[in-house]
PDB file of C-alpha atoms in Angstrom:
ATOM      1  CA  MET A   1    -117.667 -81.376 -68.275  1.00 49.00           C
ATOM      2  CA  ARG A   2    -119.393 -80.743 -64.957  1.00 57.00           C
ATOM      3  CA  LYS A   3    -122.821 -82.154 -64.295  1.00 63.00           C
ATOM      4  CA  HIS A   4    -125.423 -80.041 -62.566  1.00 66.00           C
ATOM      5  CA  ILE A   5    -126.513 -81.616 -59.285  1.00 77.00           C
ATOM      6  CA  SER A   6    -130.173 -81.038 -58.553  1.00 85.00           C
ATOM      7  CA  GLU A   7    -131.434 -79.496 -55.338  1.00 84.00           C
ATOM      8  CA  GLY A   8    -133.311 -82.729 -54.668  1.00 86.00           C
ATOM      9  CA  LYS A   9    -130.119 -84.794 -54.953  1.00 89.00           C
ATOM     10  CA  LEU A  10    -128.282 -82.477 -52.580  1.00 89.00           C
ATOM     11  CA  LEU A  11    -131.124 -82.662 -50.052  1.00 89.00           C
ATOM     12  CA  ALA A  12    -131.329 -86.454 -50.353  1.00 91.00           C
ATOM     13  CA  ASP A  13    -127.576 -86.701 -49.773  1.00 93.00           C
ATOM     14  CA  GLN A  14    -127.895 -84.451 -46.710  1.00 92.00           C
ATOM     15  CA  VAL A  15    -130.699 -86.561 -45.239  1.00 92.00           C
ATOM     16  CA  GLU A  16    -128.654 -89.720 -45.819  1.00 94.00           C
ATOM     17  CA  ALA A  17    -125.548 -88.190 -44.226  1.00 94.00           C
ATOM     18  CA  ASP A  18    -127.547 -87.031 -41.198  1.00 94.00           C
ATOM     19  CA  LEU A  19    -129.115 -90.471 -40.729  1.00 94.00           C
ATOM     20  CA  LEU A  20    -125.746 -92.220 -41.023  1.00 95.00           C
ATOM     21  CA  ALA A  21    -124.205 -89.833 -38.485  1.00 95.00           C
ATOM     22  CA  ILE A  22    -127.106 -90.371 -36.066  1.00 95.00           C
ATOM     23  CA  TYR A  23    -126.661 -94.135 -36.427  1.00 95.00           C
ATOM     24  CA  ALA A  24    -122.902 -93.938 -35.829  1.00 96.00           C
ATOM     25  CA  LEU A  25    -123.263 -91.723 -32.764  1.00 95.00           C
ATOM     26  CA  SER A  26    -126.006 -93.933 -31.339  1.00 95.00           C
ATOM     27  CA  ALA A  27    -123.849 -97.020 -31.882  1.00 95.00           C
ATOM     28  CA  ALA A  28    -120.944 -95.360 -30.066  1.00 94.00           C
ATOM     29  CA  ILE A  29    -123.129 -94.736 -26.998  1.00 93.00           C
ATOM     30  CA  ARG A  30    -124.620 -98.250 -27.161  1.00 93.00           C
ATOM     31  CA  ASP A  31    -121.248 -99.929 -27.531  1.00 93.00           C
ATOM     32  CA  ASP A  32    -119.718 -97.868 -24.744  1.00 92.00           C
ATOM     33  CA  ARG A  33    -122.586 -98.626 -22.359  1.00 90.00           C
ATOM     34  CA  ALA A  34    -122.101-102.336 -23.025  1.00 90.00           C
ATOM     35  CA  HIS A  35    -118.891-102.005 -20.986  1.00 89.00           C
ATOM     36  CA  GLU A  36    -120.672-100.784 -17.819  1.00 88.00           C
ATOM     37  CA  GLY A  37    -119.643-102.967 -14.904  1.00 89.00           C
ATOM     38  CA  CYS A  38    -116.863-104.580 -16.946  1.00 90.00           C
ATOM     39  CA  ASN A  39    -113.145-104.316 -17.126  1.00 89.00           C
ATOM     40  CA  PRO A  40    -112.237-102.187 -19.044  1.00 86.00           C
ATOM     41  CA  PRO A  41    -114.980 -99.762 -18.038  1.00 88.00           C
ATOM     42  CA  PRO A  42    -116.849 -97.491 -20.450  1.00 90.00           C
ATOM     43  CA  ARG A  43    -114.592 -94.885 -22.063  1.00 92.00           C
ATOM     44  CA  LEU A  44    -117.150 -92.084 -22.350  1.00 92.00           C
ATOM     45  CA  ASP A  45    -117.847 -89.969 -19.297  1.00 92.00           C
ATOM     46  CA  ALA A  46    -121.236 -88.356 -18.633  1.00 92.00           C
ATOM     47  CA  GLU A  47    -120.208 -85.078 -20.308  1.00 95.00           C
ATOM     48  CA  GLN A  48    -119.120 -86.886 -23.470  1.00 94.00           C
ATOM     49  CA  GLN A  49    -122.352 -88.896 -23.531  1.00 94.00           C
ATOM     50  CA  ASP A  50    -124.344 -85.670 -23.146  1.00 95.00           C
ATOM     51  CA  ALA A  51    -122.395 -84.123 -26.026  1.00 96.00           C
ATOM     52  CA  ILE A  52    -123.223 -87.105 -28.240  1.00 95.00           C
ATOM     53  CA  HIS A  53    -126.898 -86.931 -27.274  1.00 96.00           C
ATOM     54  CA  HIS A  54    -126.894 -83.205 -28.089  1.00 97.00           C
ATOM     55  CA  ALA A  55    -125.285 -83.898 -31.473  1.00 96.00           C
ATOM     56  CA  ILE A  56    -127.915 -86.553 -32.216  1.00 96.00           C
ATOM     57  CA  CYS A  57    -130.698 -84.070 -31.386  1.00 96.00           C
ATOM     58  CA  ARG A  58    -129.159 -81.375 -33.608  1.00 95.00           C
ATOM     59  CA  LEU A  59    -128.611 -83.788 -36.497  1.00 94.00           C
ATOM     60  CA  SER A  60    -132.201 -85.001 -36.127  1.00 94.00           C
ATOM     61  CA  HIS A  61    -133.459 -81.423 -36.267  1.00 94.00           C
ATOM     62  CA  PHE A  62    -131.466 -80.553 -39.380  1.00 93.00           C
ATOM     63  CA  GLY A  63    -132.210 -83.911 -40.988  1.00 91.00           C
ATOM     64  CA  LEU A  64    -135.933 -83.377 -40.490  1.00 92.00           C
ATOM     65  CA  ARG A  65    -135.689 -79.937 -42.081  1.00 93.00           C
ATOM     66  CA  ALA A  66    -133.740 -81.367 -45.033  1.00 91.00           C
ATOM     67  CA  LEU A  67    -136.296 -84.159 -45.431  1.00 91.00           C
ATOM     68  CA  HIS A  68    -139.123 -81.607 -45.378  1.00 91.00           C
ATOM     69  CA  ASP A  69    -137.335 -79.533 -48.028  1.00 91.00           C
ATOM     70  CA  LEU A  70    -136.686 -82.664 -50.099  1.00 89.00           C
ATOM     71  CA  LEU A  71    -140.351 -83.666 -50.013  1.00 89.00           C
ATOM     72  CA  ASN A  72    -141.316 -80.145 -51.043  1.00 89.00           C
ATOM     73  CA  GLU A  73    -138.744 -80.246 -53.859  1.00 86.00           C
ATOM     74  CA  LEU A  74    -140.199 -83.546 -55.068  1.00 86.00           C
ATOM     75  CA  GLU A  75    -143.692 -82.112 -54.610  1.00 84.00           C
ATOM     76  CA  VAL A  76    -144.854 -85.009 -52.451  1.00 76.00           C
ATOM     77  CA  PRO A  77    -148.336 -84.222 -51.108  1.00 73.00           C
ATOM     78  CA  ALA A  78    -148.800 -84.091 -47.356  1.00 63.00           C
TER      79      ALA A  78
END
């Protein structure tokens, strides 16, 4: 028997996934920058760092929209 997953649960899962992805991407940049001036040097070049920053911005945008939808679904007053 399949259980029905509520819209709120799906939105909450999406917000959590977005936040975890933002954290992981941020940690990758932070950890890579810790190698500046060291041997071995950082592995990410400027283009790769820019791509990660862009992904963080996009995930933040979609995560904020999902959070807004979740709050509306739960009827949380503004």
